[in-house]
Short mmCIF file of C-alpha atoms in Angstrom, two decimals:
data_model
loop_
_atom_site.label_atom_id
_atom_site.label_comp_id
_atom_site.label_asym_id
_atom_site.label_seq_id
_atom_site.Cartn_x
_atom_site.Cartn_y
_atom_site.Cartn_z
CA MET A 1 -9.97 41.20 13.26
CA GLY A 2 -13.49 40.03 12.42
CA SER A 3 -14.42 38.26 9.24
CA THR A 4 -16.83 41.02 8.22
CA SER A 5 -13.97 43.39 7.42
CA TYR A 6 -13.54 41.90 3.98
CA PRO A 7 -16.12 40.59 1.53
CA SER A 8 -16.27 36.87 0.91
CA LYS A 9 -15.54 35.58 -2.54
CA PHE A 10 -18.43 33.17 -2.18
CA ALA A 11 -22.06 34.19 -2.10
CA ILE A 12 -23.99 32.66 0.77
CA ARG A 13 -26.11 29.96 -0.83
CA GLY A 14 -27.65 28.17 2.08
CA PRO A 15 -30.18 25.45 1.36
CA ASN A 16 -33.75 26.59 0.81
CA GLY A 17 -36.69 24.68 2.27
CA LYS A 18 -36.89 22.07 -0.49
CA THR A 19 -33.14 21.56 -0.56
CA LEU A 20 -32.96 21.18 3.21
CA ALA A 21 -35.80 18.68 3.07
CA GLY A 22 -33.96 16.72 0.39
CA LEU A 23 -30.75 16.59 2.42
CA LEU A 24 -32.65 15.56 5.54
CA ALA A 25 -34.51 12.86 3.58
CA LEU A 26 -31.19 11.50 2.27
CA ILE A 27 -29.74 11.35 5.78
CA LEU A 28 -32.86 9.68 7.21
CA PHE A 29 -32.90 7.21 4.33
CA HIS A 30 -29.38 6.05 5.14
CA ALA A 31 -30.12 6.05 8.87
CA ALA A 32 -33.17 3.81 8.39
CA ILE A 33 -31.39 1.37 6.08
CA ASN A 34 -28.37 1.20 8.40
CA PHE A 35 -30.66 0.47 11.35
CA TRP A 36 -32.33 -2.37 9.43
CA TRP A 37 -28.96 -3.72 8.30
CA LEU A 38 -27.58 -3.76 11.85
CA LYS A 39 -30.63 -5.56 13.20
CA THR A 40 -30.41 -8.17 10.43
CA ASP A 41 -26.66 -8.84 10.45
CA THR A 42 -25.56 -11.29 13.16
CA ALA A 43 -21.88 -11.76 12.31
CA PRO A 44 -19.39 -10.65 14.98
CA PRO A 45 -17.03 -7.72 14.35
CA MET A 46 -13.95 -8.36 12.25
CA TRP A 47 -10.28 -7.54 12.91
CA ASP A 48 -9.93 -3.71 13.08
CA GLU A 49 -13.60 -3.25 13.92
CA ALA A 50 -13.19 -5.45 17.00
CA ARG A 51 -9.88 -3.81 17.95
CA HIS A 52 -11.44 -0.34 17.82
CA GLY A 53 -14.46 -1.62 19.73
CA PHE A 54 -12.23 -2.93 22.52
CA SER A 55 -10.69 0.54 22.92
CA VAL A 56 -14.17 2.04 23.23
CA LEU A 57 -15.12 -0.45 25.95
CA GLN A 58 -11.97 0.47 27.87
CA LEU A 59 -13.04 4.12 27.85
CA THR A 60 -16.59 3.33 28.98
CA HIS A 61 -15.20 1.34 31.91
CA LEU A 62 -13.16 4.41 32.93
CA TYR A 63 -16.32 6.55 32.77
CA ALA A 64 -17.99 4.15 35.19
CA GLU A 65 -15.16 4.68 37.69
CA GLY A 66 -15.94 8.40 37.71
CA GLN A 67 -12.36 9.60 38.21
CA PRO A 68 -11.70 12.59 35.91
CA PHE A 69 -7.92 12.28 35.81
CA ARG A 70 -8.07 8.57 34.97
CA ILE A 71 -10.61 9.34 32.23
CA LEU A 72 -8.35 12.05 30.79
CA ASP A 73 -5.38 9.70 30.98
CA GLY A 74 -7.38 7.04 29.14
CA ILE A 75 -8.41 9.48 26.40
CA LEU A 76 -4.77 10.51 25.93
CA SER A 77 -3.54 6.91 25.93
CA THR A 78 -5.59 5.29 23.14
CA GLN A 79 -3.39 3.17 20.87
CA PRO A 80 -2.54 3.02 18.04
CA SER A 81 -5.19 5.47 16.78
CA PRO A 82 -6.02 8.89 18.27
CA SER A 83 -8.96 9.21 20.60
CA LEU A 84 -11.76 11.21 18.93
CA GLY A 85 -13.50 8.27 17.24
CA TYR A 86 -13.35 6.26 20.45
CA VAL A 87 -14.67 9.13 22.57
CA ILE A 88 -17.64 9.72 20.25
CA ALA A 89 -18.46 6.00 20.17
CA SER A 90 -18.14 5.72 23.96
CA ILE A 91 -20.71 8.50 24.32
CA PHE A 92 -23.09 6.54 22.08
CA VAL A 93 -22.47 3.47 24.23
CA LYS A 94 -23.16 5.36 27.47
CA LEU A 95 -26.39 6.77 26.02
CA SER A 96 -27.61 3.32 24.99
CA TRP A 97 -25.92 0.03 25.91
CA PRO A 98 -22.46 -1.59 25.53
CA SER A 99 -22.75 -3.23 22.13
CA MET A 100 -21.18 -3.06 18.71
CA ASP A 101 -24.49 -1.76 17.31
CA ALA A 102 -24.23 1.33 19.52
CA MET A 103 -20.70 1.98 18.26
CA VAL A 104 -21.69 1.42 14.62
CA SER A 105 -24.37 4.10 15.02
CA THR A 106 -21.58 6.67 14.84
CA GLY A 107 -21.34 5.79 11.15
CA THR A 108 -24.70 7.43 10.52
CA LEU A 109 -23.54 10.58 12.31
CA TYR A 110 -20.41 10.72 10.14
CA LEU A 111 -22.50 10.07 7.04
CA ALA A 112 -24.70 13.05 7.91
CA ILE A 113 -21.64 15.31 8.34
CA LEU A 114 -20.30 14.02 5.03
CA ILE A 115 -23.55 14.67 3.17
CA LEU A 116 -23.92 18.21 4.53
CA SER A 117 -20.25 19.04 3.94
CA ALA A 118 -20.32 17.80 0.35
CA TYR A 119 -23.42 19.88 -0.28
CA ALA A 120 -21.80 22.94 1.29
CA ILE A 121 -18.60 22.63 -0.76
CA ALA A 122 -20.22 22.16 -4.16
CA SER A 123 -23.13 24.57 -3.65
CA HIS A 124 -20.79 27.42 -2.77
CA ILE A 125 -18.80 26.80 -5.93
CA ALA A 126 -21.54 26.02 -8.44
CA GLY A 127 -24.99 26.31 -6.85
CA ARG A 128 -27.60 24.08 -5.26
CA PHE A 129 -27.83 21.49 -8.05
CA ALA A 130 -24.10 20.83 -7.74
CA GLY A 131 -24.46 20.60 -3.97
CA LEU A 132 -27.35 18.15 -4.07
CA ALA A 133 -25.66 16.02 -6.73
CA SER A 134 -22.43 15.90 -4.71
CA ALA A 135 -24.21 15.02 -1.47
CA PHE A 136 -26.15 12.23 -3.18
CA LEU A 137 -23.09 10.84 -4.95
CA VAL A 138 -20.80 10.72 -1.92
CA SER A 139 -23.47 8.94 0.13
CA MET A 140 -23.98 6.38 -2.65
CA TYR A 141 -20.36 5.39 -3.15
CA PRO A 142 -20.28 1.69 -2.15
CA ILE A 143 -17.32 1.93 0.21
CA ILE A 144 -18.86 4.93 2.00
CA PHE A 145 -22.30 3.53 2.79
CA GLY A 146 -20.84 0.03 3.18
CA LEU A 147 -18.36 1.00 5.87
CA SER A 148 -20.90 3.23 7.62
CA ARG A 149 -22.46 -0.07 8.76
CA HIS A 150 -19.28 -1.16 10.53
CA PHE A 151 -17.47 0.47 13.41
CA GLY A 152 -14.22 2.10 12.39
CA LEU A 153 -12.51 5.43 11.88
CA ASP A 154 -12.44 5.74 8.10
CA VAL A 155 -15.93 7.16 7.48
CA GLY A 156 -15.39 9.62 10.32
CA LEU A 157 -12.02 10.59 8.85
CA THR A 158 -13.62 11.11 5.42
CA ALA A 159 -16.36 13.27 6.93
CA LEU A 160 -13.85 15.49 8.75
CA VAL A 161 -11.77 15.87 5.58
CA ALA A 162 -14.93 17.09 3.80
CA LEU A 163 -15.79 19.46 6.64
CA SER A 164 -12.23 20.83 6.65
CA LEU A 165 -12.22 21.33 2.88
CA TRP A 166 -15.40 23.38 3.17
CA ALA A 167 -13.97 25.46 6.01
CA LEU A 168 -10.73 25.95 4.05
CA LEU A 169 -12.62 27.24 1.01
CA LYS A 170 -14.72 29.51 3.21
CA THR A 171 -11.61 31.16 4.66
CA ASN A 172 -11.28 32.95 1.29
CA SER A 173 -7.52 32.39 1.28
CA PHE A 174 -7.37 32.95 5.06
CA SER A 175 -8.89 36.44 4.86
CA ARG A 176 -11.77 35.49 7.18
CA TRP A 177 -10.90 35.03 10.85
CA GLY A 178 -14.00 33.04 11.82
CA PHE A 179 -13.67 30.41 9.11
CA SER A 180 -9.91 30.24 9.65
CA PHE A 181 -10.63 29.37 13.27
CA LEU A 182 -13.22 26.77 12.17
CA PHE A 183 -10.68 25.30 9.74
CA GLY A 184 -8.13 24.91 12.54
CA LEU A 185 -10.79 23.36 14.76
CA SER A 186 -11.85 20.82 12.12
CA CYS A 187 -8.21 19.99 11.30
CA GLY A 188 -7.47 19.36 14.97
CA MET A 189 -10.46 17.03 15.16
CA GLY A 190 -9.36 15.31 11.95
CA MET A 191 -5.90 14.66 13.37
CA LEU A 192 -7.57 13.22 16.46
CA MET A 193 -9.56 10.84 14.25
CA LYS A 194 -6.58 9.40 12.34
CA SER A 195 -3.03 10.62 11.87
CA THR A 196 -3.34 10.14 8.10
CA PHE A 197 -5.74 13.11 7.99
CA ILE A 198 -2.79 15.36 7.15
CA ALA A 199 -2.26 13.52 3.85
CA SER A 200 -5.55 14.84 2.46
CA LEU A 201 -5.31 18.45 3.72
CA LEU A 202 -1.62 19.31 3.46
CA LEU A 203 -1.51 20.02 -0.27
CA PRO A 204 -4.87 21.89 -0.37
CA THR A 205 -3.80 24.02 2.60
CA LEU A 206 -0.45 24.89 1.04
CA LEU A 207 -2.24 25.81 -2.19
CA VAL A 208 -4.68 28.12 -0.41
CA PHE A 209 -1.81 29.68 1.54
CA PHE A 210 -0.04 30.33 -1.77
CA PHE A 211 -3.22 32.02 -3.02
CA ALA A 212 -3.20 34.12 0.14
CA LEU A 213 0.35 35.33 -0.47
CA ALA A 214 -0.30 35.95 -4.16
CA ASN A 215 -3.40 38.07 -3.55
CA ARG A 216 -3.01 41.62 -4.84
CA LYS A 217 -6.56 42.96 -4.56
CA LYS A 218 -6.67 46.14 -2.51
CA ASP A 219 -10.27 45.67 -1.42
CA GLU A 220 -9.47 42.37 0.31
CA ALA A 221 -7.44 41.47 3.38
CA PRO A 222 -3.70 42.18 3.13
CA ALA A 223 -1.18 39.36 3.12
CA GLN A 224 -0.20 40.12 6.73
CA THR A 225 -3.76 39.48 7.94
CA ARG A 226 -3.99 36.27 5.93
CA ILE A 227 -0.71 34.98 7.34
CA LYS A 228 -1.88 35.74 10.89
CA ASN A 229 -5.14 33.87 10.28
CA ALA A 230 -3.28 30.88 8.81
CA ILE A 231 -0.93 30.76 11.82
CA MET A 232 -3.90 31.04 14.16
CA ALA A 233 -5.57 28.07 12.42
CA LEU A 234 -2.35 26.06 12.80
CA PHE A 235 -2.18 26.83 16.53
CA VAL A 236 -5.84 25.89 17.04
CA ALA A 237 -5.28 22.53 15.34
CA ALA A 238 -2.10 21.94 17.36
CA ALA A 239 -3.83 22.84 20.63
CA ILE A 240 -6.55 20.26 19.97
CA ALA A 241 -4.48 17.38 18.62
CA GLY A 242 -1.09 18.17 20.16
CA PRO A 243 -1.60 16.62 23.62
CA TRP A 244 -2.41 13.17 22.23
CA TYR A 245 0.54 13.21 19.80
CA ALA A 246 2.94 14.48 22.44
CA ARG A 247 1.88 11.60 24.68
CA ASN A 248 1.96 8.89 22.00
CA ILE A 249 4.68 9.84 19.52
CA ALA A 250 6.93 6.91 20.49
CA GLY A 251 4.09 4.39 20.30
CA LEU A 252 2.95 5.82 16.98
CA GLN A 253 6.45 5.46 15.51
CA ALA A 254 6.65 1.86 16.71
CA TYR A 255 3.23 1.13 15.21
CA TYR A 256 4.16 2.53 11.80
CA GLN A 257 7.43 0.59 11.83
CA GLU A 258 5.47 -2.59 12.54
CA VAL A 259 2.94 -1.80 9.79
CA SER A 260 5.78 -1.04 7.37
CA SER A 261 7.45 -4.36 8.11
CA VAL A 262 4.16 -6.15 7.41
CA GLY A 263 3.89 -4.33 4.08
CA VAL A 264 7.43 -5.37 3.14
CA ALA A 265 6.74 -8.97 4.21
CA GLN A 266 3.64 -9.09 1.98
CA ASN A 267 5.81 -8.08 -0.99
CA LEU A 268 3.35 -5.41 -2.13
CA PRO A 269 4.22 -3.28 -5.19
CA GLY A 270 6.22 -0.22 -4.17
CA PRO A 271 6.20 3.35 -5.50
CA GLN A 272 9.22 2.61 -7.67
CA THR A 273 6.98 0.48 -9.93
CA LEU A 274 4.10 1.34 -12.26
CA GLU A 275 1.94 -1.24 -10.50
CA GLY A 276 2.59 0.56 -7.20
CA TRP A 277 1.12 3.75 -8.67
CA LEU A 278 -1.83 1.97 -10.30
CA ILE A 279 -2.98 -0.07 -7.29
CA TYR A 280 -5.20 2.66 -5.83
CA LEU A 281 -6.69 3.34 -9.26
CA ARG A 282 -7.64 -0.34 -9.28
CA PHE A 283 -9.18 0.05 -5.84
CA LEU A 284 -11.18 3.06 -7.04
CA LEU A 285 -12.55 1.22 -10.07
CA GLN A 286 -13.09 -2.20 -8.49
CA PHE A 287 -13.96 -1.60 -4.84
CA GLN A 288 -14.54 2.03 -3.83
CA ILE A 289 -16.92 3.65 -6.31
CA PHE A 290 -16.81 1.37 -9.42
CA ALA A 291 -16.19 2.29 -13.05
CA PRO A 292 -19.46 4.19 -13.84
CA PHE A 293 -18.94 6.68 -10.99
CA ALA A 294 -15.25 6.97 -11.88
CA LEU A 295 -16.22 7.76 -15.50
CA LEU A 296 -18.62 10.42 -14.22
CA PHE A 297 -15.80 11.95 -12.18
CA THR A 298 -13.59 12.16 -15.26
CA ALA A 299 -16.37 13.80 -17.25
CA GLY A 300 -17.18 16.14 -14.36
CA LEU A 301 -13.56 17.25 -14.04
CA ILE A 302 -13.33 17.97 -17.77
CA LEU A 303 -16.58 19.97 -17.74
CA ALA A 304 -15.57 21.90 -14.61
CA LEU A 305 -12.20 22.87 -16.07
CA ALA A 306 -13.70 23.70 -19.49
CA ARG A 307 -16.05 26.29 -17.98
CA ARG A 308 -13.04 28.09 -16.42
CA LYS A 309 -15.10 29.22 -13.42
CA ASN A 310 -13.88 29.10 -9.82
CA LEU A 311 -10.72 27.32 -10.95
CA ARG A 312 -8.91 28.07 -7.70
CA GLU A 313 -11.58 26.32 -5.67
CA ILE A 314 -11.65 23.35 -8.04
CA ALA A 315 -7.83 23.22 -7.83
CA VAL A 316 -8.12 22.86 -4.05
CA LEU A 317 -10.37 19.80 -4.51
CA VAL A 318 -7.99 18.33 -7.11
CA ALA A 319 -5.10 18.93 -4.70
CA CYS A 320 -6.91 16.84 -2.09
CA VAL A 321 -7.20 13.96 -4.57
CA ILE A 322 -3.58 14.19 -5.71
CA GLY A 323 -2.16 14.64 -2.20
CA THR A 324 -4.07 11.69 -0.76
CA TYR A 325 -3.24 9.42 -3.70
CA ALA A 326 0.47 10.27 -3.64
CA PHE A 327 0.81 9.88 0.14
CA VAL A 328 -0.80 6.45 0.39
CA THR A 329 1.05 5.22 -2.71
CA LEU A 330 4.35 6.08 -1.03
CA THR A 331 3.47 4.08 2.11
CA PRO A 332 4.50 0.38 2.18
CA THR A 333 1.08 -0.99 3.20
CA LYS A 334 -1.95 -0.98 0.92
CA ASP A 335 -5.64 -0.99 1.77
CA THR A 336 -8.70 0.12 -0.16
CA ARG A 337 -9.75 2.29 2.80
CA TYR A 338 -6.63 4.45 2.76
CA THR A 339 -7.78 6.70 -0.11
CA MET A 340 -11.35 7.10 1.15
CA PRO A 341 -10.70 10.70 2.33
CA TYR A 342 -10.46 11.96 -1.25
CA LEU A 343 -13.92 10.65 -2.19
CA PRO A 344 -15.77 13.84 -1.06
CA ALA A 345 -13.53 15.86 -3.41
CA ILE A 346 -14.26 13.40 -6.22
CA ALA A 347 -18.01 13.64 -5.57
CA CYS A 348 -17.91 17.44 -5.47
CA ILE A 349 -15.93 17.73 -8.70
CA THR A 350 -18.43 15.36 -10.33
CA GLY A 351 -21.41 17.34 -9.06
CA ILE A 352 -19.89 20.66 -10.13
CA GLY A 353 -19.21 19.32 -13.63
CA LEU A 354 -22.75 17.94 -13.94
CA SER A 355 -24.20 21.32 -12.99
CA PHE A 356 -22.58 22.85 -16.09
CA ILE A 357 -24.43 20.53 -18.49
CA ARG A 358 -26.82 22.35 -20.81
CA PRO A 359 -29.69 22.26 -21.60
CA ARG A 360 -31.36 21.80 -18.24
CA LEU A 361 -33.47 18.89 -19.54
CA GLY A 362 -30.33 16.97 -20.47
CA ARG A 363 -28.87 17.60 -17.02
CA VAL A 364 -32.02 16.39 -15.31
CA MET A 365 -32.25 13.27 -17.50
CA LEU A 366 -28.62 12.39 -16.80
CA ALA A 367 -29.15 12.95 -13.07
CA GLY A 368 -32.14 10.61 -13.20
CA ALA A 369 -30.11 7.89 -14.95
CA ILE A 370 -27.32 8.27 -12.36
CA ALA A 371 -29.86 7.97 -9.53
CA VAL A 372 -31.33 4.77 -11.02
CA TYR A 373 -27.89 3.17 -11.30
CA ALA A 374 -26.93 4.34 -7.80
CA PHE A 375 -30.06 2.88 -6.21
CA ILE A 376 -29.67 -0.43 -8.05
CA GLN A 377 -26.08 -0.74 -6.83
CA PHE A 378 -27.15 0.36 -3.34
CA ALA A 379 -29.88 -2.29 -3.30
CA GLY A 380 -27.47 -4.97 -4.47
CA LEU A 381 -24.93 -4.33 -1.73
CA THR A 382 -27.64 -3.87 0.89
CA PHE A 383 -30.17 -6.62 0.14
CA GLY A 384 -28.32 -9.03 -2.16
CA LEU A 385 -30.53 -8.84 -5.26
CA HIS A 386 -29.06 -11.96 -6.85
CA GLN A 387 -30.39 -13.98 -3.92
CA ARG A 388 -33.88 -12.57 -4.40
CA ILE A 389 -34.26 -12.22 -8.17
CA PRO A 390 -33.67 -15.26 -10.41
CA SER A 391 -30.86 -14.80 -12.97
CA TRP A 392 -29.79 -11.49 -11.40
CA PRO A 393 -25.97 -11.30 -11.48
CA ALA A 394 -23.90 -11.04 -8.30
CA ARG A 395 -21.17 -9.17 -10.15
CA VAL A 396 -20.72 -7.45 -13.52
CA GLU A 397 -17.25 -6.46 -14.62
CA VAL A 398 -15.19 -5.80 -17.71
CA ASN A 399 -11.63 -7.09 -17.83
CA SER A 400 -8.80 -5.64 -19.88
CA PRO A 401 -5.07 -6.45 -20.13
CA VAL A 402 -4.33 -3.47 -17.85
CA MET A 403 -7.01 -3.77 -15.14
CA GLY A 404 -10.57 -4.80 -14.42
CA PHE A 405 -13.56 -2.47 -14.31
CA THR A 406 -16.36 -3.29 -11.88
CA LEU A 407 -19.79 -2.16 -13.07
CA TYR A 408 -21.86 -3.83 -10.36
CA ALA A 409 -21.07 -5.98 -7.31
CA GLU A 410 -22.95 -7.34 -4.30
CA ASP A 411 -20.21 -8.64 -1.98
CA LEU A 412 -16.95 -6.79 -1.41
CA GLY A 413 -15.79 -8.42 1.78
CA ILE A 414 -16.54 -6.23 4.76
CA PHE A 415 -19.22 -4.22 2.94
CA SER A 416 -21.88 -6.65 1.78
CA PRO A 417 -25.50 -7.63 2.44
CA PRO A 418 -26.10 -8.54 6.10
CA ARG A 419 -24.76 -11.92 7.17
CA THR A 420 -27.10 -14.02 9.32
CA GLU A 421 -24.34 -16.25 10.65
CA ASP A 422 -23.51 -17.56 14.10
CA TRP A 423 -19.75 -17.87 14.56
CA LYS A 424 -20.20 -19.23 18.10
CA THR A 425 -18.27 -16.35 19.67
CA HIS A 426 -20.45 -16.29 22.79
CA ASP A 427 -20.52 -20.10 23.02
CA ILE A 428 -16.72 -20.36 22.82
CA LEU A 429 -16.18 -17.88 25.65
CA GLN A 430 -19.00 -19.40 27.70
CA GLY A 431 -17.50 -22.84 27.17
CA ILE A 432 -14.16 -21.66 28.55
CA MET A 433 -15.76 -20.13 31.64
CA GLN A 434 -17.78 -23.28 32.33
CA ASP A 435 -14.62 -25.37 32.04
CA THR A 436 -12.74 -23.15 34.50
CA ARG A 437 -15.45 -23.79 37.09
CA ALA A 438 -15.83 -27.49 36.33
CA HIS A 439 -12.09 -28.21 36.61
CA ASN A 440 -11.13 -25.47 39.07
CA VAL A 441 -8.71 -23.88 36.61
CA LYS A 442 -6.76 -20.98 38.11
CA PRO A 443 -5.30 -18.18 35.95
CA ARG A 444 -1.63 -17.29 36.22
CA SER A 445 -2.63 -13.63 36.57
CA SER A 446 -5.90 -11.79 37.08
CA MET A 447 -7.34 -13.11 33.80
CA PHE A 448 -7.37 -16.37 31.85
CA ILE A 449 -5.25 -16.24 28.71
CA LEU A 450 -6.68 -17.59 25.45
CA ALA A 451 -4.37 -18.17 22.46
CA VAL A 452 -6.33 -18.00 19.19
CA VAL A 453 -4.27 -19.76 16.52
CA PRO A 454 -6.15 -18.79 13.31
CA ASN A 455 -6.56 -15.22 12.10
CA THR A 456 -9.75 -15.31 10.04
CA PRO A 457 -12.26 -12.43 9.90
CA TYR A 458 -14.56 -13.85 12.59
CA ILE A 459 -12.25 -16.22 14.49
CA SER A 460 -9.35 -14.04 15.58
CA SER A 461 -7.75 -12.61 18.69
CA SER A 462 -9.35 -9.22 18.05
CA THR A 463 -12.89 -10.60 17.76
CA LEU A 464 -12.68 -12.83 20.83
CA ARG A 465 -10.99 -10.14 22.93
CA PHE A 466 -13.73 -7.61 22.12
CA TRP A 467 -16.48 -10.12 22.86
CA ALA A 468 -14.90 -11.10 26.17
CA ALA A 469 -14.67 -7.45 27.20
CA MET A 470 -18.26 -6.75 26.14
CA GLU A 471 -19.54 -9.73 28.15
CA GLN A 472 -17.19 -8.81 31.02
CA LYS A 473 -15.54 -12.22 31.09
CA PRO A 474 -12.06 -12.44 32.73
CA ILE A 475 -10.36 -13.58 29.51
CA ASP A 476 -7.47 -11.86 27.76
CA LEU A 477 -5.76 -12.86 24.54
CA PHE A 478 -2.39 -12.94 22.84
CA TYR A 479 -2.21 -11.16 19.49
CA GLY A 480 -0.53 -12.65 16.42
CA VAL A 481 -0.16 -16.14 17.86
CA ALA A 482 0.67 -17.70 14.47
CA ALA A 483 2.07 -14.58 12.79
CA PRO A 484 5.39 -14.57 10.94
CA ASN A 485 8.34 -14.68 13.37
CA ALA A 486 5.97 -15.16 16.32
CA ASN A 487 6.94 -17.46 19.21
CA THR A 488 3.77 -19.47 18.70
CA GLU A 489 4.69 -22.38 20.97
CA GLY A 490 5.82 -20.02 23.72
CA MET A 491 2.50 -18.15 23.67
CA LEU A 492 0.53 -21.41 23.69
CA LEU A 493 2.46 -22.66 26.72
CA LEU A 494 1.76 -19.40 28.59
CA SER A 495 -1.99 -19.72 27.95
CA GLU A 496 -4.65 -21.50 29.95
CA TYR A 497 -6.68 -22.20 26.79
CA ALA A 498 -6.12 -22.39 23.03
CA LEU A 499 -8.56 -22.13 20.12
CA THR A 500 -8.09 -23.63 16.66
CA LYS A 501 -10.24 -24.18 13.60
CA THR A 502 -10.07 -26.48 10.62
CA GLY A 503 -9.95 -25.22 7.04
CA ASP A 504 -8.93 -21.66 6.22
CA GLN A 505 -6.48 -20.21 8.76
CA GLY A 506 -6.79 -16.59 7.60
CA VAL A 507 -4.13 -13.99 6.84
CA ASP A 508 -0.70 -13.35 8.37
CA ALA A 509 -0.82 -16.72 10.13
CA PRO A 510 1.72 -18.98 8.37
CA ASN A 511 2.29 -21.04 11.53
CA ALA A 512 -1.41 -21.76 12.12
CA GLU A 513 -1.65 -25.00 10.14
CA LYS A 514 1.40 -26.51 11.85
CA TYR A 515 0.23 -25.78 15.40
CA THR A 516 -3.40 -26.68 14.70
CA THR A 517 -2.18 -30.12 13.65
CA ALA A 518 0.16 -30.38 16.66
CA LEU A 519 -2.57 -29.50 19.16
CA ALA A 520 -4.91 -32.08 17.64
CA ASP A 521 -2.27 -34.85 17.89
CA PRO A 522 -2.12 -36.30 21.44
CA ALA A 523 1.21 -37.93 20.58
CA SER A 524 2.98 -34.65 19.73
CA ASP A 525 5.04 -32.79 22.34
CA LEU A 526 2.52 -29.93 22.28
CA GLY A 527 -0.54 -32.18 22.10
CA LYS A 528 0.52 -33.97 25.27
CA GLN A 529 0.08 -30.70 27.18
CA PHE A 530 -3.40 -29.79 25.90
CA VAL A 531 -6.74 -31.55 25.99
CA ALA A 532 -9.72 -30.77 23.74
CA ILE A 533 -12.76 -29.74 25.77
CA ALA A 534 -15.33 -28.61 23.18
CA GLU A 535 -15.97 -28.37 19.44
CA TYR A 536 -18.23 -25.97 17.58
CA PRO A 537 -19.40 -26.19 13.94
CA LEU A 538 -18.86 -22.87 12.11
CA PRO A 539 -20.81 -21.32 9.20
CA ASP A 540 -18.00 -21.90 6.69
CA GLY A 541 -18.16 -25.66 7.28
CA SER A 542 -15.10 -25.77 9.52
CA THR A 543 -14.92 -26.76 13.18
CA ALA A 544 -13.57 -24.71 16.08
CA THR A 545 -11.92 -26.57 18.95
CA ILE A 546 -11.11 -25.32 22.46
CA TYR A 547 -8.13 -26.86 24.26
CA ARG A 548 -7.29 -26.62 27.96
CA HIS A 549 -3.61 -26.39 28.88
CA THR A 550 -2.69 -29.26 31.21
CA PRO A 551 1.05 -28.84 31.95
#
């Protein structure tokens, strides 16, 4: 049954010429800044970024072989994350060159989808002003534009959640076949981006399905039609994502068990405590969007509810926020990225609330003030204003007995101004290859094994493994060499080379200090079997040392 059989609850409010130009300008603005940032930043990829990048390189190597069944097998075998993000990035790599910059370019694509989806959601509920405000806000949240400059799956996941929310609202409680199909399609793609996609769409979908069953209007689609459309959407999503999950269910379970054990070992606050339920509120206020944007969201929600218009649609957005927050709070591991998928809903609720402000002059003046603050914060995290303007603060925050409130910040770890640092990644790998030739070192298998003892952001197994694959060097690495309960000495003795560094040893590496000291001591049992072949000064003031195994 076609979607034209029943009238849509929403009027079609597509962007006019000026609105479309504004959205395009916003997308191009971010694209240009991201391009500059990538060309300025020289630091190697960190942890997850490098791990995801390695998976992309594996796919591109399969493309080069030109065997369709091996390519399909590779797409269905990505671990531990589903394949869509890797496939999209591998296409970017094939169209340009094998580099992290090519993979990071996918962030701009996801940002464009996010901007357009946020506009579409809010404009259909409350008009073009709400749409433009929502699109601007979601693109200016620090964690969104910050992570769009690094390769990963979280910005893509957030974009697909936004696209799916729009499609879900457009189904008009599953009365429209075409948008129900699109919703199933976007959900299938979302599940192929990250398995946690379901956390953000489950509660909104159940709410819309409840609305479908509760509908009593005779001039709209009957409940039977709505149920059929909902089932069809479910089958479309399952057809798209099902093959990967059927292939990888055992590996996915093992991965989540491992992640859960790490969370328990880190002694993070659990859901049985108040702190466990407040931790993601802290992340929202201190890392994701900061206190001013969070205050705007609160005001926007109050204004949107007070107007009592389109409450069902606003309830769907609120359900996305609540569902995501509850799901990640109940999981044993914690990360500021995990609640990113609810940020489009937060931006849309804010934009909808702002559109209800009267008079128009007050709304425009407030929008102008928000834009000024957003661009100042954007400039700080992009260019590092405190390094360029005397007496400009690097961080402004307000502390209370309950939690801190960040008002402005310029360095939040992975999302920060570009780092012009040389962590000697290429030199370390090149030094190993030169040593293999100079001393006729033979690998035990087809590749030389390097054991990286520390686990810092830029000196880790993930970073070196990605770089070796990108430069096509025959070097493979052990993961978690100095991790808790790891057989560190056993892995070192099975390696042809080892890498250590002085100073900070990073996270989840409690054995690193002990074995770094042992390798540097020629009198120790381990030191007698390794010889230092090269040292490299690192940007943090420490020194990296390569050892050759001489059993």
